[in-house]
PDB file of C-alpha atoms in Angstrom:
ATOM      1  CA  UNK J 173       0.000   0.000   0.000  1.00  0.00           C
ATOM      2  CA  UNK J 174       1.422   3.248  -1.177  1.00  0.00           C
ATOM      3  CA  UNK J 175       1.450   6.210   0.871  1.00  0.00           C
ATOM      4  CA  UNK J 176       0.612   9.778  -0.714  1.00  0.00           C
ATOM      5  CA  UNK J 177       1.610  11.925   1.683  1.00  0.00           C
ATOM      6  CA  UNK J 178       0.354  15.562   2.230  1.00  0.00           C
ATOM      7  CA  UNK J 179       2.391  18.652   2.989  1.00  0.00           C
ATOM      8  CA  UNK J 180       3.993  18.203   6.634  1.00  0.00           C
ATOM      9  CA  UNK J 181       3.168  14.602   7.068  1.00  0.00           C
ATOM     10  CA  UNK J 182       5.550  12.422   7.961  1.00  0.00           C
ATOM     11  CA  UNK J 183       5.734   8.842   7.957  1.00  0.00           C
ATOM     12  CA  UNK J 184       8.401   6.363   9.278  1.00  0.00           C
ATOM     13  CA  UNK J 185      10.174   4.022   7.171  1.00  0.00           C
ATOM     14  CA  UNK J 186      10.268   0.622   8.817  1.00  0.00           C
ATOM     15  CA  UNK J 187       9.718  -1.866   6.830  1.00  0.00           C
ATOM     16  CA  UNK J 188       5.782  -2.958   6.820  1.00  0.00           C
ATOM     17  CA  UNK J 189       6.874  -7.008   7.821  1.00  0.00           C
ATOM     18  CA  UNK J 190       9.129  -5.600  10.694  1.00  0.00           C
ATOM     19  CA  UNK J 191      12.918  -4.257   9.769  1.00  0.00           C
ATOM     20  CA  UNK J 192      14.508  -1.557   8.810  1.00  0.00           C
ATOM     21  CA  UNK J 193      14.873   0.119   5.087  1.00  0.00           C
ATOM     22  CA  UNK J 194      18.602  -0.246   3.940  1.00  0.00           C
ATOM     23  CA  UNK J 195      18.387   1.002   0.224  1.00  0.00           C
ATOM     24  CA  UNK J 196      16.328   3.390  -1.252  1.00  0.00           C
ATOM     25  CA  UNK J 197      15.356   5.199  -4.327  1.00  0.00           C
ATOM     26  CA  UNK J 198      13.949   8.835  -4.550  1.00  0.00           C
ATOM     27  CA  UNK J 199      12.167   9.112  -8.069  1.00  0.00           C
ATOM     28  CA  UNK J 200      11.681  12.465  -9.707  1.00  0.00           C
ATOM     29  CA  UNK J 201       9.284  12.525 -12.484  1.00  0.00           C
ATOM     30  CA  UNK J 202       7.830  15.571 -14.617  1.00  0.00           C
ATOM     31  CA  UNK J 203       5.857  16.574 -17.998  1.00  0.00           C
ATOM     32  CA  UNK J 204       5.873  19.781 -19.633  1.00  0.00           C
ATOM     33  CA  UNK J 205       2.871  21.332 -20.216  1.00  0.00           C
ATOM     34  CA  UNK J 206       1.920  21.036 -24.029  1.00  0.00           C
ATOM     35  CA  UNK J 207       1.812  24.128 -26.140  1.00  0.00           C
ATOM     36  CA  UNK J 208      -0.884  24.505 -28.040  1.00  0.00           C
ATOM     37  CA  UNK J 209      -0.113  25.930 -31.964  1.00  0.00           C
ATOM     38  CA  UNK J 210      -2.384  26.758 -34.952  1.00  0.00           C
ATOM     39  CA  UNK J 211      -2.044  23.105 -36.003  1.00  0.00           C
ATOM     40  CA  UNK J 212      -0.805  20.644 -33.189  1.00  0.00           C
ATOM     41  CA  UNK J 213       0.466  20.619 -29.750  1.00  0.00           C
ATOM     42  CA  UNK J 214       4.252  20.815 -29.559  1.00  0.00           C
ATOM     43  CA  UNK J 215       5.745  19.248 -25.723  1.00  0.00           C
ATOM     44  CA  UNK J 216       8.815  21.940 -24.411  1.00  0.00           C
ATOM     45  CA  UNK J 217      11.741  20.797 -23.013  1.00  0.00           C
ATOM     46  CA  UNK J 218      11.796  21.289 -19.232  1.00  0.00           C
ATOM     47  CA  UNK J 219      15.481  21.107 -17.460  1.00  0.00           C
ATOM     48  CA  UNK J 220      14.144  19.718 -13.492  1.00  0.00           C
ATOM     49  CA  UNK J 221      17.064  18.899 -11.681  1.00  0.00           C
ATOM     50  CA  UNK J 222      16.959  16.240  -8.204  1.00  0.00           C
ATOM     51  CA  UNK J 223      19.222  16.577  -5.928  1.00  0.00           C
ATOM     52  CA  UNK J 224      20.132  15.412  -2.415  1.00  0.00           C
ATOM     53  CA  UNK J 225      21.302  17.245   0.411  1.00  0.00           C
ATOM     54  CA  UNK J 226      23.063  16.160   3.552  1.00  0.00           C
ATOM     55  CA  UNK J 227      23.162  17.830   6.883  1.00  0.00           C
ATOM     56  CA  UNK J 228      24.895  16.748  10.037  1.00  0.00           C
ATOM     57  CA  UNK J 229      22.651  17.228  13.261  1.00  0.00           C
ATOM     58  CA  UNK J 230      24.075  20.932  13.675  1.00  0.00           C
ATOM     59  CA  UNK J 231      22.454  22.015  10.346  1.00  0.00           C
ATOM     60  CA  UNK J 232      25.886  21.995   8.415  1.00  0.00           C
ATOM     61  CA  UNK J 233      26.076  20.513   4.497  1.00  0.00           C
ATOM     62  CA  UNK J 234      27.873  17.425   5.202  1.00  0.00           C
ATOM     63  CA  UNK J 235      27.757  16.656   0.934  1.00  0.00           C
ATOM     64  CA  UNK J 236      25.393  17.104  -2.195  1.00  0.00           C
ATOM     65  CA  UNK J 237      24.588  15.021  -4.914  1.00  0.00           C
ATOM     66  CA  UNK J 238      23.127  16.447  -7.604  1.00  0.00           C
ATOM     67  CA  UNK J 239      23.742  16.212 -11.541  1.00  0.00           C
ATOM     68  CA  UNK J 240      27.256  17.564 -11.703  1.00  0.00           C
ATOM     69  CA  UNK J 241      28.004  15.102  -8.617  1.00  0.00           C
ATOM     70  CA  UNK J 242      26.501  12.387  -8.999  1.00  0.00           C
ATOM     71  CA  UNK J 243      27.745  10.132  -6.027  1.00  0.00           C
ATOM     72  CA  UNK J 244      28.515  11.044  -2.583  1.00  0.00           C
ATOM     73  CA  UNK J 245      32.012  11.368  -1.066  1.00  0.00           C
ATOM     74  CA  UNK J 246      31.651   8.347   1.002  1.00  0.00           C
ATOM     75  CA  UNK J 247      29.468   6.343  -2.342  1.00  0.00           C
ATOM     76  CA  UNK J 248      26.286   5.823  -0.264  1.00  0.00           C
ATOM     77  CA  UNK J 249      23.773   7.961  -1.891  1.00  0.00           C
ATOM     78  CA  UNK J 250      24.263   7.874  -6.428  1.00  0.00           C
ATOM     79  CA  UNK J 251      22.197  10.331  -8.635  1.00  0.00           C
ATOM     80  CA  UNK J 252      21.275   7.990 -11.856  1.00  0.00           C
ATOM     81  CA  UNK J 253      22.081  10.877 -14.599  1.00  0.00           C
ATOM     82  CA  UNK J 254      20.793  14.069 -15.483  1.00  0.00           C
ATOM     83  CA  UNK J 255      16.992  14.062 -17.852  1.00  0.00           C
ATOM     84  CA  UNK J 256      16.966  17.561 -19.482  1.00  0.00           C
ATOM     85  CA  UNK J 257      13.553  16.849 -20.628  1.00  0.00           C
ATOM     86  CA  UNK J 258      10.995  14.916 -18.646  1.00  0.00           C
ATOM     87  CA  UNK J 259      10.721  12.957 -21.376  1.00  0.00           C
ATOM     88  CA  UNK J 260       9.350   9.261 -20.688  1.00  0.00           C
ATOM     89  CA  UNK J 261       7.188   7.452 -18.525  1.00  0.00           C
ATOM     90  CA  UNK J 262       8.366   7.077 -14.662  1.00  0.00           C
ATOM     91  CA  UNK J 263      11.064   8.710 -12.560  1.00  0.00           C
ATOM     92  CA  UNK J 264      12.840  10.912 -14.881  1.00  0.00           C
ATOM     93  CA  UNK J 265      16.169  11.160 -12.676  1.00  0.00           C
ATOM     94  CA  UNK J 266      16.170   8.895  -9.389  1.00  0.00           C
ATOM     95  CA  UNK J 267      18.725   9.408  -6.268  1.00  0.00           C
ATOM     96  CA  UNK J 268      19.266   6.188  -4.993  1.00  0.00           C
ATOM     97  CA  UNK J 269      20.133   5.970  -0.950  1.00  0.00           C
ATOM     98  CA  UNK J 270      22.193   3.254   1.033  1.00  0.00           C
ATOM     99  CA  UNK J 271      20.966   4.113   4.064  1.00  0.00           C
ATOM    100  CA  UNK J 272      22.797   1.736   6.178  1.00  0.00           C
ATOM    101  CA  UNK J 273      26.118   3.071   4.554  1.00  0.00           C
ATOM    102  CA  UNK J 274      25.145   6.674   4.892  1.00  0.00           C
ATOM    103  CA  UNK J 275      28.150   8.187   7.616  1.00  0.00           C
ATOM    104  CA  UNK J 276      26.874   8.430  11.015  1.00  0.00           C
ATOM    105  CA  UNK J 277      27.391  12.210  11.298  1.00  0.00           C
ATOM    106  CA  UNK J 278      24.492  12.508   8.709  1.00  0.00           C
ATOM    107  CA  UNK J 279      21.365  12.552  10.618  1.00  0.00           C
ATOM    108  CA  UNK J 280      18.678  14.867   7.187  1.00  0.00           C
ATOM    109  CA  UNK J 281      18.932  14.309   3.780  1.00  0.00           C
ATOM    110  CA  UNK J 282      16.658  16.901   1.874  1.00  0.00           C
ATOM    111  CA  UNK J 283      15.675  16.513  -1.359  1.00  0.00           C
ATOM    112  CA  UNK J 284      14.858  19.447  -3.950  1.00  0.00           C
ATOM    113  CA  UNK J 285      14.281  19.870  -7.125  1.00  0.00           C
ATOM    114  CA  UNK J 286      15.042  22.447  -9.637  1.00  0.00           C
ATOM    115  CA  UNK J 287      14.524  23.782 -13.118  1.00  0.00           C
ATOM    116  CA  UNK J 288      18.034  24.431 -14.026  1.00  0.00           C
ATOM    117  CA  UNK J 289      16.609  26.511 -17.211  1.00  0.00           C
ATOM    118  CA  UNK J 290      14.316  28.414 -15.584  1.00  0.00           C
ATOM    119  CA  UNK J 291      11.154  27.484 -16.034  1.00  0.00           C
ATOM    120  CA  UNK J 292       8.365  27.941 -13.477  1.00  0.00           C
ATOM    121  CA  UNK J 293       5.828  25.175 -12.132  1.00  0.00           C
ATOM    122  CA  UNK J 294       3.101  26.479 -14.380  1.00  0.00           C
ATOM    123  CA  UNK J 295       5.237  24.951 -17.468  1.00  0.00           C
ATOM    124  CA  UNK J 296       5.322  21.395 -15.415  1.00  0.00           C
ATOM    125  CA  UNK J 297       2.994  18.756 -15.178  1.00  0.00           C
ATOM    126  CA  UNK J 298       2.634  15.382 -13.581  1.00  0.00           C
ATOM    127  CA  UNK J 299       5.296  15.996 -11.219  1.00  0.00           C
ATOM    128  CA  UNK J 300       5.790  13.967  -8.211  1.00  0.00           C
ATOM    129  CA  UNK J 301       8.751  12.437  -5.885  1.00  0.00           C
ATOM    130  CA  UNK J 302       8.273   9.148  -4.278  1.00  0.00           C
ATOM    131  CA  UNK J 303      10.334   7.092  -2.353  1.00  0.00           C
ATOM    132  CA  UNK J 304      10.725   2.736  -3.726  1.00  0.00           C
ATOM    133  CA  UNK J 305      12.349   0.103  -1.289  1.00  0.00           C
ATOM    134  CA  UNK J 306      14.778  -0.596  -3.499  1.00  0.00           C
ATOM    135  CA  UNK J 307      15.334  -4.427  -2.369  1.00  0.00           C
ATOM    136  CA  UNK J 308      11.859  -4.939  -3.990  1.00  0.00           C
ATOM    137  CA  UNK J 309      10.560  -2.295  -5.760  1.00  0.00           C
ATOM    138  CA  UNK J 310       7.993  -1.114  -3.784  1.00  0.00           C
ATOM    139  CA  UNK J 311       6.839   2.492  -3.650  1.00  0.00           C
ATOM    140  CA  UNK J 312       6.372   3.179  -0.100  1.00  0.00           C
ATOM    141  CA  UNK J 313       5.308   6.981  -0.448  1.00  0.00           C
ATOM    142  CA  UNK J 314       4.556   9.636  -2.912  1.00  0.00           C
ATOM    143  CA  UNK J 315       4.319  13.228  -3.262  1.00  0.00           C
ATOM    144  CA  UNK J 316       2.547  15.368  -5.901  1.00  0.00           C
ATOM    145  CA  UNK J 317       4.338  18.383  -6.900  1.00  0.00           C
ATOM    146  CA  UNK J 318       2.309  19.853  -9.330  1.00  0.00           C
ATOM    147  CA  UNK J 319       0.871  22.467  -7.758  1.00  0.00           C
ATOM    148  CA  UNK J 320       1.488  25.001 -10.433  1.00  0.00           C
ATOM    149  CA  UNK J 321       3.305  28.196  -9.755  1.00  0.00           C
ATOM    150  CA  UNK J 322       5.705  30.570 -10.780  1.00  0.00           C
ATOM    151  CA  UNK J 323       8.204  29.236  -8.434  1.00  0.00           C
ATOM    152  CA  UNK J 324      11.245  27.626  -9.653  1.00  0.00           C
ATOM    153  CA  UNK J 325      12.031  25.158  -7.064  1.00  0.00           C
ATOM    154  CA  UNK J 326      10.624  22.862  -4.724  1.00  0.00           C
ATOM    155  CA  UNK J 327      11.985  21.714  -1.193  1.00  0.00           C
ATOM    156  CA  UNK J 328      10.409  18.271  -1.836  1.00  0.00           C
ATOM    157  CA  UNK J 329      10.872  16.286   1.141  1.00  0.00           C
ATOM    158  CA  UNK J 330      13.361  14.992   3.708  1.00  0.00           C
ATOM    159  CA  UNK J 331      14.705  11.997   5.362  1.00  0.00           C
ATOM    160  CA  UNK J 332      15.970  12.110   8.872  1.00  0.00           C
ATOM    161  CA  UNK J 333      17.233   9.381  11.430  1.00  0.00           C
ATOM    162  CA  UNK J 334      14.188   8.461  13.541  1.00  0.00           C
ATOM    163  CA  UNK J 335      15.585   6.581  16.618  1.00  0.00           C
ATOM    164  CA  UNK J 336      17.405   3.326  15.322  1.00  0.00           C
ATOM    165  CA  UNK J 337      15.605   4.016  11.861  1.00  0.00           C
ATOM    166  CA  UNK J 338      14.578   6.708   9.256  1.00  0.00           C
ATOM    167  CA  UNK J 339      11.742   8.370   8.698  1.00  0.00           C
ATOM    168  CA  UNK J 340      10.177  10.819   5.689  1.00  0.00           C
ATOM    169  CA  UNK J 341       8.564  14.044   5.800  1.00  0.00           C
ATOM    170  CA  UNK J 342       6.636  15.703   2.825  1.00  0.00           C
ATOM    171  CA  UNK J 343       7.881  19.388   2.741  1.00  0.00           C
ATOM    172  CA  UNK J 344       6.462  20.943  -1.036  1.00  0.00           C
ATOM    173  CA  UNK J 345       8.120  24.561   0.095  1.00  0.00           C
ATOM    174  CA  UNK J 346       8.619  26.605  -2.880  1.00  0.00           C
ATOM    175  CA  UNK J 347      11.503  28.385  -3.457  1.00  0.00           C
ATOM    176  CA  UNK J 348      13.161  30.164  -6.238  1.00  0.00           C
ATOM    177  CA  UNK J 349      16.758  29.078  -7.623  1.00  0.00           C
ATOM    178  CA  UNK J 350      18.439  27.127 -10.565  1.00  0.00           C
ATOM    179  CA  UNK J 351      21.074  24.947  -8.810  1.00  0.00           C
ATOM    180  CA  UNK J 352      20.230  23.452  -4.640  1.00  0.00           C
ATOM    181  CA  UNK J 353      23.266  25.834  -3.977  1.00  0.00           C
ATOM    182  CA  UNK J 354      20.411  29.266  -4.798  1.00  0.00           C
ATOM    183  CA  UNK J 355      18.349  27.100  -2.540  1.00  0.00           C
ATOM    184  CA  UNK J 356      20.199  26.579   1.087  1.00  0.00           C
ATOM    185  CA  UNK J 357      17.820  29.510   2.631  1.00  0.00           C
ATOM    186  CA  UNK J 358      14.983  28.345   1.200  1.00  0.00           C
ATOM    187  CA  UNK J 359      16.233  24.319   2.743  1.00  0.00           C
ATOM    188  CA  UNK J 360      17.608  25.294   6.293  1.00  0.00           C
ATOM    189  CA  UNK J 361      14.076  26.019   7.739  1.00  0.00           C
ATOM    190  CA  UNK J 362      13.166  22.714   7.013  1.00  0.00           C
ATOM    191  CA  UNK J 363      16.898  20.699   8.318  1.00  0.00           C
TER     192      UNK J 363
END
């Protein structure tokens, strides 16, 4: 049984027979909003960027993955390349998480997304993030992102230690930026 969370919610991520999550995938998927012309619809090219940020329990950027990085220092957490599209069915770029191998000093990863051209939400369709046990494909939770807007970014959602095990919280903050680096203020609130 999936999830879909709301803003704020949070939900823990034990696994349902008993256990704890060890690898994980955050999927990012998109559409851009058709034009319409005189004769047919043309699809744009829309540039959403995922990326993972991790915070040690003061609040401090402990690493980043994100399209021109795409694996952490330590090789726990891989971004799966860069879509400059959105085209295709599915997650468009996925961050996948090894939680078990993730440093101990990291206690928040928070995940954003960005369109690196430009483009605001009201250009983007059929967005979501959502969160797959990666042991057996199973999507645990989802998020729908496409409340359109004329933001630029989203503060999607994060995933924080939770006693002996981790648990995820829906954010969908909107924020303004092309890269997560014009999107720290808009992120530390949330850490």
């Amino acid at each position: 049984m999936v999830i879909s969370l709301q803003k704020g919610q949070t939900v823990s991520l034990a696994k349902r027979g008993g256990g704890s999550l060890t690898r994980v995938r955050m999927g990012l998927g998109w559409d851009a909003v058709a034009k319409k012309g005189f004769f047919r619809s043309k699809q744009a090219e829309i540039d959403l960027d995922a990326t993972a940020v991790l915070y040690d329990a003061r609040g401090t950027v402990v690493d980043q993955v994100w399209f021109q990085q795409l694996r952490s220092k330590d090789g726990s957490v891989v971004h799966t390349g860069d879509n400059r599209t959105g085209a295709g069915d599915g997650d468009d770029e996925s961050i996948v998480v090894e939680l078990a191998q993730l440093p101990a000093a990291v206690t928040t990863m928070v995940f954003v997304v960005n369109s690196f051209t430009g483009q605001d939400f009201t250009q983007v369709e059929n967005a979501f993030c959502r969160l797959v046990d990666e042991t057996n494909g199973e999507e645990l939770a989802r998020y729908d992102l496409s409340g359109s807007g004329s933001h630029t970014a989203q503060v999607m959602a994060k995933v924080s230690r939770d006693g002996g095990g981790w648990s995820m919280t829906a954010i969908g903050a909107t924020a303004t930026g092309r890269t997560f680096r014009d999107l720290l203020p808009s992120i530390e609130p949330h850490v």
